[in-house]
């Protein structure tokens, strides 16, 4: 979601029963993303992959959460190469060396799950590999910092620290978010320690559920939106990557809900 420096209000803490529902949503998201790994290949289109994803979500009893969200037309956000997030699936053939960022949201039983993964199309360049690895590491570091008693700032700092070990750019205009009965809830989670960003001082408490989602660019941090009103691309046209998990902050620490493993 788009970053705003204003403080978020009304952060909801989920009950154990709500967490159980969110586990179901997360499991469907994870199942679909695992299946999509087999669908991404040179010669396929993002529209074809999107149709498979939608079919599978519905078969598993869920609803594709992005479809119709503020008028978004598809089940997935499918963003290729310089597209960072919010790409609309289309009929262009994927080709060897492309990077496809597939973002999937599911609602079931009034609760949401949200996760994104970057899929290499065939063989990708070493620098694209490195870009993906750094973003995955940054996500893992952010998740590891999602511990009761710490702050949103600690998540942001952990993500930023990993990326700053490289020359890659961190996307600043889009942020992670709370999630639950709504796809996007308070608070906002920037992927760097953003000056004057009020939500950074929010303390992490058991029962919070956060979608943590670093976006990392091979070049500079700047992004812009295409004329379709959705697709966010890097301003310098260079590659971007995006990984996201829905994470429950439990008494014991962070638990990824968008996983195939039993939580
Ligand atoms: Mg997402
Ligand atoms: Mg999200």
Short mmCIF file of C-alpha atoms and ligand atoms in Angstrom, two decimals:
data_model
loop_
_atom_site.label_atom_id
_atom_site.label_comp_id
_atom_site.label_asym_id
_atom_site.label_seq_id
_atom_site.Cartn_x
_atom_site.Cartn_y
_atom_site.Cartn_z
CA UNK A 1 0.00 0.00 0.00
CA UNK A 2 1.04 3.61 -0.48
CA UNK A 3 3.13 5.08 2.32
CA UNK A 4 1.78 7.88 4.49
CA UNK A 5 3.67 9.48 7.35
CA UNK A 6 0.52 9.98 9.45
CA UNK A 7 0.05 7.74 12.47
CA UNK A 8 -2.25 4.76 12.00
CA UNK A 9 -5.05 4.24 14.45
CA UNK A 10 -7.03 1.22 15.52
CA UNK A 11 -4.54 -1.62 15.30
CA UNK A 12 -6.52 -4.79 15.90
CA UNK A 13 -5.19 -7.66 18.01
CA UNK A 14 -6.50 -10.98 16.77
CA UNK A 15 -8.06 -13.55 19.08
CA UNK A 16 -6.95 -17.20 18.87
CA UNK A 17 -10.10 -17.95 16.88
CA UNK A 18 -9.31 -15.17 14.41
CA UNK A 19 -5.76 -16.46 14.06
CA UNK A 20 -7.17 -19.90 13.16
CA UNK A 21 -9.18 -18.30 10.35
CA UNK A 22 -6.13 -16.36 9.16
CA UNK A 23 -4.16 -19.61 9.10
CA UNK A 24 -6.70 -21.00 6.64
CA UNK A 25 -6.43 -17.93 4.41
CA UNK A 26 -2.64 -18.06 4.61
CA UNK A 27 -2.55 -21.76 3.78
CA UNK A 28 -4.54 -21.20 0.60
CA UNK A 29 -2.22 -18.37 -0.47
CA UNK A 30 0.82 -20.57 0.16
CA UNK A 31 -0.70 -23.52 -1.69
CA UNK A 32 -1.41 -21.38 -4.73
CA UNK A 33 2.04 -19.78 -4.78
CA UNK A 34 3.67 -23.20 -4.48
CA UNK A 35 1.62 -24.44 -7.43
CA UNK A 36 2.44 -21.31 -9.44
CA UNK A 37 6.11 -22.28 -9.36
CA UNK A 38 5.22 -24.98 -11.91
CA UNK A 39 3.17 -22.61 -14.06
CA UNK A 40 5.81 -19.92 -14.56
CA UNK A 41 7.80 -20.70 -17.71
CA UNK A 42 8.94 -19.10 -20.97
CA UNK A 43 6.03 -18.90 -23.42
CA UNK A 44 3.32 -18.70 -20.75
CA UNK A 45 1.40 -15.47 -20.12
CA UNK A 46 0.59 -13.82 -16.82
CA UNK A 47 -3.07 -13.90 -17.82
CA UNK A 48 -2.90 -17.69 -18.14
CA UNK A 49 -1.16 -18.01 -14.78
CA UNK A 50 -3.70 -15.65 -13.23
CA UNK A 51 -6.58 -17.83 -14.45
CA UNK A 52 -4.96 -20.94 -12.90
CA UNK A 53 -4.46 -19.05 -9.63
CA UNK A 54 -8.06 -17.87 -9.51
CA UNK A 55 -9.40 -21.33 -10.26
CA UNK A 56 -7.31 -22.88 -7.51
CA UNK A 57 -8.26 -20.27 -4.92
CA UNK A 58 -11.94 -20.88 -5.62
CA UNK A 59 -11.47 -24.70 -5.59
CA UNK A 60 -9.91 -24.37 -2.15
CA UNK A 61 -12.93 -22.44 -0.87
CA UNK A 62 -11.43 -18.95 -0.94
CA UNK A 63 -12.11 -15.71 -2.76
CA UNK A 64 -9.40 -13.91 -4.76
CA UNK A 65 -9.07 -10.82 -2.60
CA UNK A 66 -7.49 -8.52 -5.15
CA UNK A 67 -10.16 -9.03 -7.80
CA UNK A 68 -12.45 -6.01 -7.59
CA UNK A 69 -10.36 -4.35 -4.88
CA UNK A 70 -10.71 -0.65 -5.78
CA UNK A 71 -11.55 -1.92 -9.25
CA UNK A 72 -8.45 -4.11 -9.75
CA UNK A 73 -9.37 -6.57 -12.54
CA UNK A 74 -7.50 -9.77 -11.60
CA UNK A 75 -6.82 -12.38 -8.94
CA UNK A 76 -3.08 -11.74 -8.93
CA UNK A 77 -0.83 -8.77 -9.22
CA UNK A 78 1.63 -9.94 -11.88
CA UNK A 79 4.60 -7.61 -12.23
CA UNK A 80 7.37 -8.42 -14.70
CA UNK A 81 10.98 -7.10 -14.63
CA UNK A 82 10.88 -3.31 -14.06
CA UNK A 83 7.30 -3.60 -12.76
CA UNK A 84 7.49 -3.66 -8.96
CA UNK A 85 3.93 -4.26 -7.76
CA UNK A 86 0.29 -4.03 -8.87
CA UNK A 87 0.90 -5.26 -12.42
CA UNK A 88 -2.21 -6.35 -14.32
CA UNK A 89 -1.95 -9.83 -15.87
CA UNK A 90 -1.72 -9.61 -19.68
CA UNK A 91 -1.21 -11.64 -22.86
CA UNK A 92 2.49 -10.94 -23.30
CA UNK A 93 4.61 -14.09 -23.43
CA UNK A 94 7.04 -14.54 -20.58
CA UNK A 95 10.59 -15.08 -21.79
CA UNK A 96 13.73 -16.67 -20.47
CA UNK A 97 15.43 -14.38 -17.95
CA UNK A 98 12.30 -12.47 -16.88
CA UNK A 99 11.46 -11.92 -13.22
CA UNK A 100 7.78 -12.36 -12.38
CA UNK A 101 6.51 -11.02 -9.09
CA UNK A 102 3.30 -12.78 -8.26
CA UNK A 103 1.28 -11.26 -5.43
CA UNK A 104 -1.72 -13.27 -4.19
CA UNK A 105 -4.44 -12.34 -1.68
CA UNK A 106 -7.17 -14.64 -0.42
CA UNK A 107 -10.23 -14.06 1.72
CA UNK A 108 -11.93 -16.95 3.46
CA UNK A 109 -14.40 -16.78 6.30
CA UNK A 110 -14.02 -12.95 6.39
CA UNK A 111 -10.23 -13.04 6.96
CA UNK A 112 -7.36 -12.34 4.62
CA UNK A 113 -3.94 -13.70 3.71
CA UNK A 114 -1.44 -11.87 1.48
CA UNK A 115 1.89 -13.07 0.11
CA UNK A 116 4.13 -12.37 -2.85
CA UNK A 117 7.01 -14.24 -4.40
CA UNK A 118 9.44 -13.47 -7.22
CA UNK A 119 9.65 -16.28 -9.76
CA UNK A 120 12.54 -16.54 -12.19
CA UNK A 121 11.43 -17.39 -15.72
CA UNK A 122 13.92 -20.03 -16.84
CA UNK A 123 17.51 -18.99 -16.21
CA UNK A 124 18.08 -15.49 -14.91
CA UNK A 125 21.20 -13.33 -14.76
CA UNK A 126 23.56 -13.53 -11.75
CA UNK A 127 22.65 -9.96 -10.78
CA UNK A 128 18.93 -10.82 -10.86
CA UNK A 129 19.70 -13.86 -8.67
CA UNK A 130 21.55 -11.65 -6.21
CA UNK A 131 18.75 -9.08 -6.19
CA UNK A 132 16.23 -11.80 -5.30
CA UNK A 133 18.47 -13.29 -2.64
CA UNK A 134 18.95 -9.92 -0.95
CA UNK A 135 15.19 -9.25 -0.93
CA UNK A 136 14.46 -12.72 0.50
CA UNK A 137 17.12 -12.15 3.17
CA UNK A 138 15.61 -8.74 3.95
CA UNK A 139 12.16 -10.29 4.35
CA UNK A 140 13.58 -12.98 6.65
CA UNK A 141 15.38 -10.34 8.72
CA UNK A 142 12.21 -8.26 8.97
CA UNK A 143 10.20 -11.28 10.08
CA UNK A 144 12.84 -12.24 12.66
CA UNK A 145 12.50 -8.75 14.17
CA UNK A 146 8.71 -9.09 14.53
CA UNK A 147 8.90 -9.98 18.20
CA UNK A 148 6.59 -8.79 21.00
CA UNK A 149 8.09 -5.79 22.79
CA UNK A 150 10.05 -4.59 19.75
CA UNK A 151 8.72 -1.86 17.47
CA UNK A 152 7.78 -1.46 13.82
CA UNK A 153 11.08 0.44 13.63
CA UNK A 154 12.98 -2.78 14.37
CA UNK A 155 11.35 -4.52 11.39
CA UNK A 156 12.13 -1.56 9.13
CA UNK A 157 15.70 -1.35 10.39
CA UNK A 158 16.35 -5.08 9.89
CA UNK A 159 15.09 -4.95 6.30
CA UNK A 160 17.04 -1.78 5.55
CA UNK A 161 20.27 -3.10 7.09
CA UNK A 162 20.36 -6.11 4.76
CA UNK A 163 19.64 -4.08 1.64
CA UNK A 164 22.17 -1.34 2.53
CA UNK A 165 24.92 -3.97 2.43
CA UNK A 166 24.44 -3.66 -1.34
CA UNK A 167 23.96 -0.83 -3.85
CA UNK A 168 20.34 -1.83 -4.47
CA UNK A 169 17.50 0.64 -3.95
CA UNK A 170 14.68 0.20 -1.41
CA UNK A 171 11.25 1.24 -2.68
CA UNK A 172 10.00 3.91 -0.28
CA UNK A 173 6.56 4.76 -1.65
CA UNK A 174 5.00 1.39 -0.84
CA UNK A 175 4.90 -0.29 2.55
CA UNK A 176 3.81 -3.39 4.42
CA UNK A 177 0.62 -3.33 6.46
CA UNK A 178 -1.56 -4.86 9.11
CA UNK A 179 -4.02 -7.48 7.84
CA UNK A 180 -7.02 -9.33 9.21
CA UNK A 181 -10.68 -8.64 8.51
CA UNK A 182 -9.39 -6.14 5.96
CA UNK A 183 -6.73 -6.68 3.36
CA UNK A 184 -4.99 -3.48 4.45
CA UNK A 185 -5.17 -2.52 8.11
CA UNK A 186 -3.06 -0.36 10.40
CA UNK A 187 -0.17 -0.08 10.99
CA UNK A 188 2.05 0.73 8.01
CA UNK A 189 5.46 -0.92 7.84
CA UNK A 190 8.04 0.95 5.78
CA UNK A 191 11.00 -1.04 4.49
CA UNK A 192 13.50 1.47 5.84
CA UNK A 193 13.66 3.77 8.85
CA UNK A 194 11.65 6.56 7.27
CA UNK A 195 12.17 9.97 8.89
CA UNK A 196 9.04 11.33 10.57
CA UNK A 197 7.06 8.15 10.00
CA UNK A 198 4.79 7.92 13.04
CA UNK A 199 4.01 4.19 12.87
CA UNK A 200 7.68 3.31 13.43
CA UNK A 201 7.18 3.86 17.17
CA UNK A 202 4.30 1.42 17.49
CA UNK A 203 5.14 -1.42 19.83
CA UNK A 204 4.65 -4.97 18.56
CA UNK A 205 2.15 -6.95 20.62
CA UNK A 206 0.99 -10.57 20.57
CA UNK A 207 -2.05 -10.89 18.31
CA UNK A 208 -0.89 -8.40 15.71
CA UNK A 209 -0.76 -9.76 12.17
CA UNK A 210 1.43 -7.93 9.67
CA UNK A 211 2.10 -8.29 5.96
CA UNK A 212 5.83 -7.62 5.68
CA UNK A 213 6.88 -6.93 2.10
CA UNK A 214 10.21 -5.48 1.03
CA UNK A 215 10.52 -4.27 -2.57
CA UNK A 216 14.11 -3.92 -3.77
CA UNK A 217 15.38 -2.39 -7.02
CA UNK A 218 18.55 -3.18 -8.92
CA UNK A 219 18.96 0.56 -9.51
CA UNK A 220 17.53 3.59 -7.71
CA UNK A 221 14.59 3.60 -5.28
CA UNK A 222 12.24 5.71 -7.41
CA UNK A 223 9.05 4.28 -8.85
CA UNK A 224 6.11 5.60 -10.87
CA UNK A 225 2.66 4.39 -11.90
CA UNK A 226 1.85 3.59 -15.53
CA UNK A 227 -1.14 5.04 -17.39
CA UNK A 228 -3.17 1.91 -16.60
CA UNK A 229 -3.48 3.45 -13.14
CA UNK A 230 -2.06 0.35 -11.41
CA UNK A 231 1.30 -0.93 -12.58
CA UNK A 232 4.13 0.50 -10.48
CA UNK A 233 7.48 0.47 -12.32
CA UNK A 234 11.00 1.56 -11.50
CA UNK A 235 11.67 5.06 -12.83
CA UNK A 236 15.04 3.98 -14.26
CA UNK A 237 13.53 0.91 -15.95
CA UNK A 238 15.78 -1.48 -14.03
CA UNK A 239 14.73 -4.77 -12.43
CA UNK A 240 12.80 -4.99 -9.19
CA UNK A 241 11.92 -7.77 -6.79
CA UNK A 242 9.22 -8.25 -4.13
CA UNK A 243 8.64 -10.87 -1.45
CA UNK A 244 5.88 -10.82 1.13
CA UNK A 245 4.54 -12.94 3.98
CA UNK A 246 1.63 -12.55 6.36
CA UNK A 247 3.14 -12.86 9.83
CA UNK A 248 1.39 -13.43 13.17
CA UNK A 249 3.18 -12.00 16.18
CA UNK A 250 2.61 -14.68 18.79
CA UNK A 251 3.74 -14.76 22.41
CA UNK A 252 6.53 -17.06 21.23
CA UNK A 253 7.58 -14.76 18.40
CA UNK A 254 6.85 -14.39 14.68
CA UNK A 255 4.86 -17.13 12.91
CA UNK A 256 4.50 -17.04 9.13
CA UNK A 257 0.87 -17.73 8.19
CA UNK A 258 1.39 -17.83 4.42
CA UNK A 259 3.29 -21.10 4.56
CA UNK A 260 2.54 -24.74 3.72
CA UNK A 261 3.89 -25.81 7.10
CA UNK A 262 1.54 -26.26 10.02
CA UNK A 263 1.67 -23.20 12.24
MG1 LIG B 1 0.55 -8.65 -1.43
MG1 LIG B 2 0.46 -6.71 1.05
#
